[in-house]
Amino acid sequence: MTFRSWVKRHVPWWIHYSYRKIYYAPKDVPMAFRFIFHNTKSSTTVWERLWLIWQFYVISYHVDCPHTEHELINITRHILDLDSAIHGVLIEAGAFHGGSTAKLSLVAKLCGRELNVFDSFEGMPENVEEHGKSIYGREHHFPKGSHAVGLEEVRNNVVRYGDISYVRFHKGFFDVTMPKFKSPVAVACINVDLVQSTKDCLRFIYPLIVSGGFIFSQDGHFPWIIKLLRDERFWNDEMHVRKPVMHGLGTSKFVKIMPSNH
Ligand SMILES: C[S@@+](CC[C@H](N)C(=O)[O-])C[C@H]1O[C@@H](n2cnc3c(N)ncnc32)[C@H](O)[C@@H]1O
């Protein structure tokens, strides 16, 4: 058992939660203030933005979230800053317990876009990838079936803490569900840990991104994902596009990918 899982099992959740919020406060709090006092292109009020941030903290208390508040606030800010003339739905690839799904469903409601959620709801697919330390020094491994959380639990979390009326679930492995999806996409959030899963997402979603839209990878802290996104050969030979402009690659968990064909 790792120290982290020992802490999760033996330390009361409210202590664990408070520790996480205090530890990340230097990044979370300035990001939250910048968001609350920033006028978004989708018309939202200060009170709506303040309420949203409050809901994010409530959701993180009730649902096990592997992301931090500043990551989701950053994504939210980019989504709400899209011009309303830019059409297209939102995509989330990788839901886990549905914490990020519940948060993004509230964002979807604020900007009036549908949120399409793709996950196997059975965890990671069979894979032979070698993993290891992230750029932050933590060890990570993603064998088949890890991160498995059933659709019912995710749906219940969205019903309880988000807005289910803006959400459509696509259950199954990406290489099966994504080829059937053809709607124009404004923003896609990819949080899938594996190289093969990231490749699947990019292969099927990238061509659907509308002009002015973009993709976020929340796996930019994994050296194997950095290597993939830096690889000219992957972009040229497998994606058949010029390598796009990417912000945060190699330095952040958070990589913004802007398709170059627009
Ligand atoms: C890190 S978790 C997502 C975390 C979530 N976005 C959050 O912040 O709470 C990764 C998810 O990706 C899913 N996943 C990874 N590869 C997949 C694939 N090829 N097909 C379907 N689901 C996949 C796993 O089932 C898991 O739920």
Coordinates of C-alpha atoms and ligand atoms in Angstrom, one line a residue:
M1 CA 0.0 0.0 0.0
T2 CA 1.4 3.4 -0.9
F3 CA 1.6 6.2 1.7
R4 CA -1.1 8.1 -0.3
S5 CA -3.6 5.2 -0.2
W6 CA -2.8 4.6 3.5
V7 CA -3.6 8.3 4.2
K8 CA -6.8 8.1 2.1
R9 CA -8.0 5.0 4.0
H10 CA -7.0 6.1 7.6
V11 CA -7.3 9.8 7.8
P12 CA -10.8 11.3 8.1
W13 CA -11.9 12.8 4.8
W14 CA -12.6 16.3 6.1
I15 CA -8.9 16.5 7.2
H16 CA -7.7 15.1 3.9
Y17 CA -9.9 17.5 2.0
S18 CA -8.8 20.6 4.1
Y19 CA -5.2 19.7 3.7
R20 CA -5.6 19.5 -0.1
K21 CA -7.4 22.8 -0.2
I22 CA -4.8 24.5 1.9
Y23 CA -1.9 22.9 0.0
Y24 CA -3.3 24.1 -3.4
A25 CA -4.6 27.4 -2.1
P26 CA -1.7 29.5 -3.5
K27 CA -2.7 28.3 -7.0
D28 CA -6.5 27.8 -6.5
V29 CA -7.3 31.1 -4.8
P30 CA -5.7 33.6 -7.3
M31 CA -7.2 31.6 -10.2
A32 CA -10.6 31.7 -8.5
F33 CA -10.4 35.5 -8.0
R34 CA -9.2 36.1 -11.5
F35 CA -12.1 34.1 -12.8
I36 CA -14.8 35.7 -10.6
F37 CA -13.7 39.3 -11.5
H38 CA -13.2 38.6 -15.2
N39 CA -16.0 39.3 -17.7
T40 CA -16.5 36.2 -19.8
K41 CA -17.6 36.3 -23.4
S42 CA -20.6 34.0 -22.6
S43 CA -22.7 36.4 -20.6
T44 CA -22.3 35.4 -16.9
T45 CA -22.6 37.6 -13.8
V46 CA -20.1 37.9 -10.9
W47 CA -22.7 36.0 -8.8
E48 CA -23.0 33.1 -11.3
R49 CA -19.2 32.8 -11.4
L50 CA -18.9 33.0 -7.6
W51 CA -21.7 30.4 -7.3
L52 CA -19.9 28.1 -9.8
I53 CA -16.6 28.3 -7.8
W54 CA -18.5 27.4 -4.6
Q55 CA -20.1 24.4 -6.4
F56 CA -16.7 23.3 -7.5
Y57 CA -15.5 23.1 -3.9
V58 CA -18.8 21.4 -2.8
I59 CA -18.4 18.8 -5.6
S60 CA -14.7 18.1 -4.6
Y61 CA -15.8 17.5 -1.1
H62 CA -18.4 14.9 -2.1
V63 CA -16.8 13.3 -5.1
D64 CA -13.2 11.9 -5.3
C65 CA -11.5 14.3 -7.8
P66 CA -8.0 13.7 -9.0
H67 CA -7.8 17.3 -10.4
T68 CA -7.3 20.5 -8.6
E69 CA -9.6 23.5 -8.5
H70 CA -7.3 25.7 -10.5
E71 CA -7.2 23.2 -13.3
L72 CA -11.0 23.1 -13.6
I73 CA -11.3 26.9 -13.1
N74 CA -8.8 27.4 -15.9
I75 CA -10.7 25.1 -18.3
T76 CA -14.0 26.8 -17.3
R77 CA -12.5 30.3 -18.0
H78 CA -11.4 29.2 -21.5
I79 CA -14.8 27.7 -22.2
L80 CA -16.8 30.7 -21.0
D81 CA -14.4 32.9 -22.9
L82 CA -15.4 31.4 -26.3
D83 CA -17.3 33.7 -28.5
S84 CA -20.9 32.6 -28.6
A85 CA -20.6 32.8 -32.4
I86 CA -18.3 29.8 -32.2
H87 CA -20.6 26.8 -32.3
G88 CA -20.0 23.3 -31.1
V89 CA -20.4 21.0 -28.2
L90 CA -18.1 20.2 -25.2
I91 CA -16.4 16.9 -24.8
E92 CA -15.0 15.3 -21.8
A93 CA -12.9 12.1 -22.3
G94 CA -12.2 10.4 -19.0
A95 CA -14.8 10.8 -16.2
F96 CA -13.6 8.6 -13.3
H97 CA -16.1 9.3 -10.5
G98 CA -17.7 12.2 -12.4
G99 CA -16.4 15.1 -10.3
S100 CA -15.1 16.9 -13.3
T101 CA -18.2 15.8 -15.2
A102 CA -20.5 17.4 -12.7
K103 CA -18.4 20.6 -12.7
L104 CA -18.3 20.8 -16.5
S105 CA -22.1 20.1 -16.7
L106 CA -22.6 23.4 -14.7
V107 CA -20.3 25.2 -17.1
A108 CA -22.2 23.6 -20.1
K109 CA -25.4 25.0 -18.6
L110 CA -23.9 28.5 -18.2
C111 CA -22.8 28.6 -21.9
G112 CA -25.7 26.6 -23.3
R113 CA -23.6 23.8 -24.8
E114 CA -24.1 20.1 -24.6
L115 CA -21.4 18.1 -22.7
N116 CA -20.6 14.7 -24.3
V117 CA -18.8 12.4 -21.9
F118 CA -16.8 9.5 -23.2
D119 CA -15.6 6.7 -20.9
S120 CA -15.5 2.9 -20.7
F121 CA -16.9 3.2 -17.2
E122 CA -14.8 0.0 -16.7
G123 CA -11.4 1.8 -16.3
M124 CA -8.3 1.6 -18.5
P125 CA -8.2 -0.7 -21.5
E126 CA -5.7 -3.5 -21.9
N127 CA -2.3 -1.9 -22.5
V128 CA 1.4 -2.7 -22.6
E129 CA 2.5 0.8 -21.8
E130 CA 5.4 1.4 -19.4
H131 CA 4.7 4.3 -17.1
G132 CA 6.6 5.8 -14.1
K133 CA 7.2 9.2 -12.6
S134 CA 5.3 12.3 -13.6
I135 CA 7.3 15.6 -14.0
Y136 CA 6.2 16.3 -10.4
G137 CA 8.0 13.1 -9.2
R138 CA 5.0 10.9 -8.3
E139 CA 4.9 7.3 -9.5
H140 CA 1.9 6.4 -11.8
H141 CA 0.8 3.1 -13.3
F142 CA -2.4 2.4 -15.3
P143 CA -3.0 -1.3 -15.7
K144 CA -6.2 -2.7 -17.3
G145 CA -9.3 -1.9 -15.2
S146 CA -7.6 0.8 -13.0
H147 CA -9.8 3.9 -12.4
A148 CA -12.9 1.8 -13.0
V149 CA -16.1 3.6 -11.9
G150 CA -19.5 2.5 -13.2
L151 CA -21.8 4.7 -15.3
E152 CA -24.5 4.6 -12.6
E153 CA -22.2 6.1 -10.0
V154 CA -21.0 8.8 -12.4
R155 CA -24.6 9.6 -13.5
N156 CA -25.8 9.8 -9.8
N157 CA -23.0 12.3 -9.0
V158 CA -23.9 14.5 -11.9
V159 CA -27.6 14.3 -11.0
R160 CA -26.8 15.2 -7.4
Y161 CA -24.1 17.9 -7.9
G162 CA -24.3 19.0 -11.5
D163 CA -26.9 19.4 -14.2
I164 CA -27.7 16.1 -16.0
S165 CA -29.9 17.8 -18.6
Y166 CA -26.8 19.1 -20.4
V167 CA -25.0 15.8 -20.4
R168 CA -24.8 12.9 -22.9
F169 CA -22.9 9.8 -22.0
H170 CA -21.0 7.6 -24.5
K171 CA -20.1 4.3 -22.8
G172 CA -17.4 2.1 -24.2
F173 CA -13.7 2.3 -25.2
F174 CA -12.8 5.3 -27.2
D175 CA -11.9 3.4 -30.4
V176 CA -15.4 2.1 -30.5
T177 CA -17.6 5.1 -29.3
M178 CA -15.7 8.0 -30.8
P179 CA -15.8 7.1 -34.5
K180 CA -19.6 7.3 -34.4
F181 CA -19.5 10.8 -33.0
K182 CA -19.7 13.5 -35.7
S183 CA -20.9 16.7 -34.0
P184 CA -18.8 19.9 -34.3
V185 CA -16.7 20.3 -31.1
A186 CA -15.9 23.7 -29.5
V187 CA -13.7 22.4 -26.6
A188 CA -12.5 18.9 -25.7
C189 CA -11.0 18.0 -22.3
I190 CA -8.9 14.9 -22.5
N191 CA -7.9 13.3 -19.2
V192 CA -7.1 9.7 -20.0
D193 CA -3.6 8.9 -18.8
L194 CA -2.5 6.5 -21.6
V195 CA -0.7 7.2 -24.8
Q196 CA -3.0 4.9 -26.8
S197 CA -6.1 6.5 -25.3
T198 CA -4.7 10.0 -26.0
K199 CA -4.0 8.9 -29.6
D200 CA -7.6 7.6 -30.0
C201 CA -9.0 10.9 -28.7
L202 CA -6.9 13.0 -30.9
R203 CA -7.5 10.8 -34.0
F204 CA -11.3 11.1 -33.7
I205 CA -11.9 14.5 -32.0
Y206 CA -9.2 16.7 -33.6
P207 CA -11.0 16.7 -37.0
L208 CA -14.2 17.8 -35.3
I209 CA -12.8 20.9 -33.6
V210 CA -14.4 24.0 -35.1
S211 CA -12.4 27.1 -36.0
G212 CA -11.6 28.9 -32.8
G213 CA -12.1 25.8 -30.7
F214 CA -9.4 23.8 -28.9
I215 CA -8.4 20.7 -26.9
F216 CA -7.1 20.5 -23.4
S217 CA -5.0 17.6 -22.3
Q218 CA -4.8 17.3 -18.5
D219 CA -2.1 14.6 -18.9
G220 CA 0.7 17.0 -19.7
H221 CA 2.6 16.0 -16.5
F222 CA 3.3 12.5 -17.9
P223 CA 6.5 12.2 -19.8
W224 CA 4.9 9.6 -22.1
I225 CA 2.2 12.1 -23.1
I226 CA 4.8 14.9 -23.5
K227 CA 6.8 12.6 -25.8
L228 CA 3.7 11.8 -27.9
L229 CA 2.6 15.5 -28.2
R230 CA 6.1 16.6 -29.2
D231 CA 6.5 13.8 -31.8
E232 CA 6.5 15.4 -35.3
R233 CA 6.1 11.9 -36.8
F234 CA 2.9 11.3 -34.8
W235 CA 1.3 14.5 -36.1
N236 CA 2.5 14.1 -39.7
D237 CA 2.1 10.4 -40.2
E238 CA -0.7 9.4 -37.9
M239 CA -2.8 12.5 -37.6
H240 CA -1.9 13.8 -41.1
V241 CA -1.8 17.4 -39.9
R242 CA 0.9 20.0 -39.1
K243 CA 2.0 19.8 -35.5
P244 CA -0.4 22.3 -33.8
V245 CA 0.5 25.2 -31.5
M246 CA 0.5 23.9 -27.9
H247 CA 0.8 25.9 -24.7
G248 CA 2.2 24.4 -21.5
L249 CA 3.8 21.4 -23.2
G250 CA 6.5 20.0 -20.9
T251 CA 6.0 22.5 -18.1
S252 CA 2.4 21.9 -17.0
K253 CA -0.2 19.3 -16.4
F254 CA -2.3 21.4 -18.6
V255 CA -1.7 21.5 -22.3
K256 CA -3.8 23.7 -24.6
I257 CA -3.8 22.3 -28.2
M258 CA -4.9 24.6 -30.9
P259 CA -5.6 22.8 -34.2
S260 CA -3.4 24.4 -36.9
N261 CA -5.7 23.6 -39.8
H262 CA -8.0 26.4 -38.9
Ligands
LIG1 C1 -7.8 10.2 -14.7 S1 -9.4 9.4 -15.0 C2 -10.4 10.9 -15.4 C3 -10.4 11.9 -14.3 C4 -11.6 12.9 -14.4 N1 -11.5 13.7 -15.6 C5 -11.6 13.8 -13.2 O1 -10.8 14.8 -13.2 O2 -12.3 13.5 -12.2 C6 -9.2 8.6 -16.5 C7 -10.4 8.0 -17.1 O3 -10.2 7.7 -18.5 C8 -10.9 6.5 -18.8 N2 -10.2 5.9 -20.0 C9 -8.9 5.8 -20.2 N3 -8.7 5.3 -21.4 C10 -9.9 5.0 -22.0 C11 -10.3 4.4 -23.2 N4 -9.4 4.0 -24.1 N5 -11.6 4.2 -23.4 C12 -12.5 4.6 -22.5 N6 -12.2 5.2 -21.3 C13 -10.9 5.4 -21.0 C14 -10.8 5.6 -17.5 O4 -11.9 4.7 -17.5 C15 -10.9 6.7 -16.4 O5 -12.3 6.9 -16.0

